[in-house]
Coordinates of C-alpha atoms in Angstrom, one line a residue:
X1 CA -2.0 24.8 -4.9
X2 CA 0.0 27.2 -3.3
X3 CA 1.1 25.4 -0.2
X4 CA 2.0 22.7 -2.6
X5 CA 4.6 24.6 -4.7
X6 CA 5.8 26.1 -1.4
X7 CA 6.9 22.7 -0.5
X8 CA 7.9 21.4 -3.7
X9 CA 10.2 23.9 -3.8
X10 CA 11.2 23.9 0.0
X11 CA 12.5 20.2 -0.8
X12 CA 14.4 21.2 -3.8
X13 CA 15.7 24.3 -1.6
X14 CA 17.0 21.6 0.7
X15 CA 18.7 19.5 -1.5
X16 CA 20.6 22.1 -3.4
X17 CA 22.1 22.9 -0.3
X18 CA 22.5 19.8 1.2
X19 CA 26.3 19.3 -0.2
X20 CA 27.2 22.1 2.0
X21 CA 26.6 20.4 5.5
X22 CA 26.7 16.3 4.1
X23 CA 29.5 14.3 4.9
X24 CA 30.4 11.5 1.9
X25 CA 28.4 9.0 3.2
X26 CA 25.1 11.6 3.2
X27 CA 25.9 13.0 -0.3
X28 CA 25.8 9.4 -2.4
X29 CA 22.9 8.1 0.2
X30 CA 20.8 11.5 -1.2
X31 CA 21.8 10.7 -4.7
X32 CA 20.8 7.4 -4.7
X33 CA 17.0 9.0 -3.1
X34 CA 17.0 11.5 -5.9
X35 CA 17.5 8.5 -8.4
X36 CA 15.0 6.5 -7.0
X37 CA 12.8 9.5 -7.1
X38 CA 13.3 10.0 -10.7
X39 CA 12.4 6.3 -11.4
X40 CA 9.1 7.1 -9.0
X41 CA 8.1 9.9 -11.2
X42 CA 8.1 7.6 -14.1
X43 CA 6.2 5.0 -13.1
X44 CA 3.9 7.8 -11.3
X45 CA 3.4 8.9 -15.2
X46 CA 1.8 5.8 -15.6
X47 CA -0.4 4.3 -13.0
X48 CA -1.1 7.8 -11.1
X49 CA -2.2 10.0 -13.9
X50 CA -2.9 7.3 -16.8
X51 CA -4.3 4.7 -14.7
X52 CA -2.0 1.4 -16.6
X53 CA -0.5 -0.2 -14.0
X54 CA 3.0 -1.4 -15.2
X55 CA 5.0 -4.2 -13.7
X56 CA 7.8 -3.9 -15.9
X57 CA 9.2 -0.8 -15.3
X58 CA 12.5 -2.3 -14.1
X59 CA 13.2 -3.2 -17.8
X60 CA 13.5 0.7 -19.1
X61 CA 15.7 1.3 -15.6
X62 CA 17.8 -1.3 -16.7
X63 CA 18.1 -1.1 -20.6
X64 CA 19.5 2.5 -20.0
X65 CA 21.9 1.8 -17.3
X66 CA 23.0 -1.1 -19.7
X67 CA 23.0 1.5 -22.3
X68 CA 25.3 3.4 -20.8
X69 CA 27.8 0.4 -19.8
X70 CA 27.5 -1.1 -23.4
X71 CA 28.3 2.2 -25.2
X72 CA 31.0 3.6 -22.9
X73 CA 32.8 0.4 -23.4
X74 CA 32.5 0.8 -27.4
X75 CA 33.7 4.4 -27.6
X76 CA 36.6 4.7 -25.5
X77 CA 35.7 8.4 -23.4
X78 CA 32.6 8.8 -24.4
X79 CA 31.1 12.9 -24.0
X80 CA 28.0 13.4 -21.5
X81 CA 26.5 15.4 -24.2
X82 CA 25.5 12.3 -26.4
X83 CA 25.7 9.5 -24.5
X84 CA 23.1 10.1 -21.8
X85 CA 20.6 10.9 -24.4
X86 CA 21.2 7.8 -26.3
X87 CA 20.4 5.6 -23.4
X88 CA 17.4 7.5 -22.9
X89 CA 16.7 7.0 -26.4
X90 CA 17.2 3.3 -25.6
X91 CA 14.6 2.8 -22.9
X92 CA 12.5 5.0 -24.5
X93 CA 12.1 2.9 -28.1
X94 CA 12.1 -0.6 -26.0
X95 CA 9.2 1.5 -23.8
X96 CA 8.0 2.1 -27.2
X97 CA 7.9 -1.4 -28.8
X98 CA 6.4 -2.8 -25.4
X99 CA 3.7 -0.5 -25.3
X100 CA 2.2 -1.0 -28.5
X101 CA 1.3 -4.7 -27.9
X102 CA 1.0 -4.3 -24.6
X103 CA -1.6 -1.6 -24.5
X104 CA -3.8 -3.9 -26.3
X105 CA -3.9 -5.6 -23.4
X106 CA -6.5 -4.4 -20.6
X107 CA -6.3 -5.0 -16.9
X108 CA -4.5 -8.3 -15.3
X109 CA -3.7 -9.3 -18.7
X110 CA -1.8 -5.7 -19.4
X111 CA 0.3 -6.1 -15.8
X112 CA 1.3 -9.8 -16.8
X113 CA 1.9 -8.6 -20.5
X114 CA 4.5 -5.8 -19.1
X115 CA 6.0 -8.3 -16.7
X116 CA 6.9 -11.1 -19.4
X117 CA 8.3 -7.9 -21.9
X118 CA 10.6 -7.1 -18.5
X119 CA 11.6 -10.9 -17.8
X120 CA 12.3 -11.2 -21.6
X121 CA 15.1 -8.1 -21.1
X122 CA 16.2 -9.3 -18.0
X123 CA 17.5 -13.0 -19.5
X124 CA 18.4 -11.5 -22.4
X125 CA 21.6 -9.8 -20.3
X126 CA 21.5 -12.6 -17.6
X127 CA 22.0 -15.7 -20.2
X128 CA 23.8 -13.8 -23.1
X129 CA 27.3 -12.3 -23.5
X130 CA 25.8 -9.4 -24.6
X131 CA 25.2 -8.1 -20.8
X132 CA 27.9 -9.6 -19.3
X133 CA 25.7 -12.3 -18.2
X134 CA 25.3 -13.1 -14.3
X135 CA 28.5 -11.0 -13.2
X136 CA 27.5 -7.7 -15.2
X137 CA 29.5 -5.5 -16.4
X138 CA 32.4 -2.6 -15.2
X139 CA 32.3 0.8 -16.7
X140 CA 35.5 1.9 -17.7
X141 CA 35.0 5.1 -16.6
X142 CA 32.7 8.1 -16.1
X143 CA 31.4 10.1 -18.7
X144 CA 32.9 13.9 -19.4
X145 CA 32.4 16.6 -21.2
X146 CA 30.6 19.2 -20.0
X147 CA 30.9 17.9 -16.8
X148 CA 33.4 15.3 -15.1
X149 CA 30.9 12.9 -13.1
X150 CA 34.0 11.5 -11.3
X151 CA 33.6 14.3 -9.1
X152 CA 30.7 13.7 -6.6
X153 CA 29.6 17.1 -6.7
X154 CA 29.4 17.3 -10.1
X155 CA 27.3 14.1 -10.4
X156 CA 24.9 15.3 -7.2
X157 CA 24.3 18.6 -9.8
X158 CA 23.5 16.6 -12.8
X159 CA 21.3 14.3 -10.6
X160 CA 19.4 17.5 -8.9
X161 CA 19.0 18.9 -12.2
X162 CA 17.5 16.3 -14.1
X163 CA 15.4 15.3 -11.4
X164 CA 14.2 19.1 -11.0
X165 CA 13.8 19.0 -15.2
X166 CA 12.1 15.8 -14.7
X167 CA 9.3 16.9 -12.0
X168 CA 8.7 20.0 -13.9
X169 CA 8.3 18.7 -17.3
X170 CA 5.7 16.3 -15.5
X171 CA 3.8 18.9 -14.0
X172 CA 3.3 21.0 -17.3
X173 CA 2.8 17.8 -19.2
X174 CA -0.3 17.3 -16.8
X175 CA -1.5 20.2 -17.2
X176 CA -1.5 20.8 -20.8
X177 CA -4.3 19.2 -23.0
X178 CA -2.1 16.2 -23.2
X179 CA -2.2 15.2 -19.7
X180 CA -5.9 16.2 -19.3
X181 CA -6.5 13.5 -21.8
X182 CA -4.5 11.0 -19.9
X183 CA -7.0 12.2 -16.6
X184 CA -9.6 11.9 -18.8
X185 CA -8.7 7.9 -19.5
X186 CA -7.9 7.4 -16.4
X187 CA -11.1 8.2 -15.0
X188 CA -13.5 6.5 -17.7
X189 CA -11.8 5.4 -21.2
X190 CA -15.1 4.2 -22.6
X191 CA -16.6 8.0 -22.2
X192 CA -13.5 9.5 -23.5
X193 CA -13.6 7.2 -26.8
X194 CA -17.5 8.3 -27.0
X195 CA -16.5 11.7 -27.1
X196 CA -14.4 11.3 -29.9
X197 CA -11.1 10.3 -28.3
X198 CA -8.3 8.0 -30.0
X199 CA -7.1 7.0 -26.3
X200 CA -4.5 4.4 -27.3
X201 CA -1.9 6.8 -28.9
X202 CA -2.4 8.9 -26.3
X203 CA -1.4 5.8 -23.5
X204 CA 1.3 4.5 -26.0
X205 CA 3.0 8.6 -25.8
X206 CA 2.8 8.2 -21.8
X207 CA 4.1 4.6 -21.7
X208 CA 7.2 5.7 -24.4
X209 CA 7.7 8.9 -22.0
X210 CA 7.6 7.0 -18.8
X211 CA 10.0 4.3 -20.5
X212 CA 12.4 6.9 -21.4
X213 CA 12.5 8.8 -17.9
X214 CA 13.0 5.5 -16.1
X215 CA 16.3 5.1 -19.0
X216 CA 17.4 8.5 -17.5
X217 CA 17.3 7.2 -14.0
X218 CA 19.1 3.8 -15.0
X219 CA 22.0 6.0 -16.8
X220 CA 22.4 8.1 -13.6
X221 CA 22.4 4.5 -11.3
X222 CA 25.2 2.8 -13.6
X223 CA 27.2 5.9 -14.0
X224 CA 27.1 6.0 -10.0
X225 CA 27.9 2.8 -9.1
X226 CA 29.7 2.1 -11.9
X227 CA 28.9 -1.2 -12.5
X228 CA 25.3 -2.9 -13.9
X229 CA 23.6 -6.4 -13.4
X230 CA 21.0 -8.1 -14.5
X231 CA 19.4 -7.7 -10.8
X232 CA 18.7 -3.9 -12.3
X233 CA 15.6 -5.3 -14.6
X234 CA 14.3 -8.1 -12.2
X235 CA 11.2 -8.1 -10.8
X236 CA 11.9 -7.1 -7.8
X237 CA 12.8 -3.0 -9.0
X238 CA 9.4 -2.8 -10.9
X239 CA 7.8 -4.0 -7.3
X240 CA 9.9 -1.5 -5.4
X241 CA 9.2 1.5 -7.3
X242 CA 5.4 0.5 -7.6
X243 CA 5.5 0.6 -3.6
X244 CA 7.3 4.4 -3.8
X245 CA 4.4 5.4 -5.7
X246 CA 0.9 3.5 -3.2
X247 CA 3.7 5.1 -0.3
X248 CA 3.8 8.2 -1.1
X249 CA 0.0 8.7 -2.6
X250 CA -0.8 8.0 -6.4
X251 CA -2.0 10.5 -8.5
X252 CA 0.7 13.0 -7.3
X253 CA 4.1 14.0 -8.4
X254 CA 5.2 15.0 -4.8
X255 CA 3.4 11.6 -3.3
X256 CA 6.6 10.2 -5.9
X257 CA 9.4 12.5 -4.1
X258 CA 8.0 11.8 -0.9
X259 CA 7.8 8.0 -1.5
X260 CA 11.1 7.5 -2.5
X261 CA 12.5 9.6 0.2
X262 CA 10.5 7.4 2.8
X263 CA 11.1 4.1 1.5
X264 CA 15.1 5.1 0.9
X265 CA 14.8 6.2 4.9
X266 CA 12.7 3.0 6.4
X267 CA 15.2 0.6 4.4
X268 CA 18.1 3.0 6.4
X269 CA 16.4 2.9 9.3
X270 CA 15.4 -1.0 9.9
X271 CA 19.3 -2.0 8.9
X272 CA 20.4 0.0 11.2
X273 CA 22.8 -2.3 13.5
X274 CA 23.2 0.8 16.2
X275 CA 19.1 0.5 16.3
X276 CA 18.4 -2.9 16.7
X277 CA 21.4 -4.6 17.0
X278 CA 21.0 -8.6 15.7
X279 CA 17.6 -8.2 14.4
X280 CA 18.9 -5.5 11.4
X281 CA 19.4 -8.7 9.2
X282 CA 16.0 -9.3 9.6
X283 CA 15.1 -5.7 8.2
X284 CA 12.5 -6.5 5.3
X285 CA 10.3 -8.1 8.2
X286 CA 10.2 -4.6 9.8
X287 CA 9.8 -2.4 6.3
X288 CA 7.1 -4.9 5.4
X289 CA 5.2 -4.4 8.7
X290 CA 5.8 -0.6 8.3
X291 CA 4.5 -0.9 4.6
X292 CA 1.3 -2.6 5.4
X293 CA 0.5 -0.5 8.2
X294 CA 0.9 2.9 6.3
X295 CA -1.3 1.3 3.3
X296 CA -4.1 0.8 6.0
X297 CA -3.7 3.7 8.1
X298 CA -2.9 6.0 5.4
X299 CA -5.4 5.0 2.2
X300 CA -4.1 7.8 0.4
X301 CA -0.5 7.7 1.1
X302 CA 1.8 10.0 3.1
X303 CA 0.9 12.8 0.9
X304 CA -2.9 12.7 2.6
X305 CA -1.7 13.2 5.7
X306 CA -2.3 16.8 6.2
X307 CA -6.3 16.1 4.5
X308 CA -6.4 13.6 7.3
X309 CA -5.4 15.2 10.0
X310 CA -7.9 18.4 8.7
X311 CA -10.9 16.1 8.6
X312 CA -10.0 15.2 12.3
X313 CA -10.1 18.2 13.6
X314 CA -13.4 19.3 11.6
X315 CA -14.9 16.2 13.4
X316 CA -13.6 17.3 16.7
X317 CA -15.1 20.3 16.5
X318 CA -18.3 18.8 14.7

């Protein structure tokens, strides 16, 4: 337990001072990691402490970086204070409506359930004026007050901090009675309603929760880039982050940091013209080869790698 918080808190060490020796290029590459991190810990949430695996979690990503487009265009200047909470808000209710039909759902039949609720958002902005259809849509600015996100710094601390609030709220959540419960369904639903448990308000809080965390990371995302697509809730994202997750090693909030942060760094890495010249264009064939070897080799993720290597020694000395 210690080691774990030693490290946790190592990497958040790091990244707090990581403006002070990164170049531009470094600083927006790291946001985008911490981003993708936050949209990790969502999901992570879900299928690593709750056991639902969701294939639409690109739909809650995008509804709150639309959110945020949609609403900054409406009120000319919109505050910080109010408008990142609202598109939280936003993910969260559509999290909410989605989960309660969808947790009826069990197995396959729950994955394919969350997949058509995230196909249904994503041609809703793709064939409608309301998103801006296949070109998207501009922000017209960056939100201020208390903080002007127009300067980079300013938008790497609001990034660190909610994705520091973010892990930490997780980790209590967890650990209080509440995420027990969630452990508890995970492990064997049936014997958790014999005991007495109503399980499915218990997943429906979760889902509602993880919807609204993965609104939080689509707000940061449009508000960094500036602009928003419909490619934001494809299929594709949901697949992504769900790879994060296996990555790094389910059932732990670091194995969602250190997905994110690996996955960011292989898709870096295999682009990388200096590294392999020609053959960068053909960089998913490399990050596929990379991600298939790592889910052999490493069952538990990259966050079993120090178990590993302890039961290797054991059996050397055995």
């Amino acid at each position: 337990m210690f080691s774990r918080l030693v490290f946790v808190g190592l990497v958040f060490a790091g990244l707090a001072l990581w403006p002070l020796v990164a170049g531009a290029y470094g600083l927006d590459l790291v946001i985008k990691i911490m981003i993708a991190a936050i949209f990790a810990l969502s999901l992570e949430l879900l299928v690593g402490a709750t056991g639902l695996v969701c294939f639409g979690q690109a739909a809650f990503f995008g509804i709150g970086a639309y959110a945020a487009a949609l609403l900054m265009a409406r009120f000319d200047g919109a505050a910080l204070w109010w408008l990142l909470p609202a598109a939280v808000l936003c993910a969260g209710l559509y999290a909410l409506l989605v989960g309660a039909l969808s947790l009826r759902t069990k197995g396959v039949y729950f994955i394919m359930v969350t997949l058509a609720f995230a196909q249904m958002a994503y041609y809703v902005v793709h064939d409608t004026p309301l998103g801006g259809g296949t070109d998207g849509i501009y922000l017209p600015g960056v939100p201020v007050a208390p903080l002007d996100l127009g300067k980079p710094l300013a938008f790497y601390g609001l990034t660190l901090a909610s994705l520091v609030l973010v892990f930490g709220v997780l980790g209590l959540l967890l650990r209080s009675p509440f995420g027990r419960a969630l452990a508890g369904i995970k492990a064997n639903e049936q014997r958790m309603r014999a005991t007495g448990f109503s399980t499915y308000p218990y997943k429906l809080a979760a889902f509602a929760v993880s919807g609204a965390i993965a609104g939080l990371a689509g707000f940061l995302f449009a508000v960094k880039d500036g602009f928003v697509n419909p490619e934001l809730l494809a299929w594709h994202q949901s697949g992504s982050v769900l790879i994060m997750i296996i990555l790094g090693g389910l059932g732990h909030l670091r194995g969602a940091l250190i997905g994110a942060f690996a996955l960011a760094l292989l898709e870096e890495f295999f682009k990388s013209e200096a590294v392999w010249g020609g053959f960068a264009k053909h960089w998913h064939l490399g990050l596929g080869l990379t991600i298939i070897l790592s889910a052999a080799l490493l069952p538990k993720g990259l966050v079993g790698i120090p178990q590993l290597w302890r039961h290797r020694l054991e059996a050397r000395r055995d």
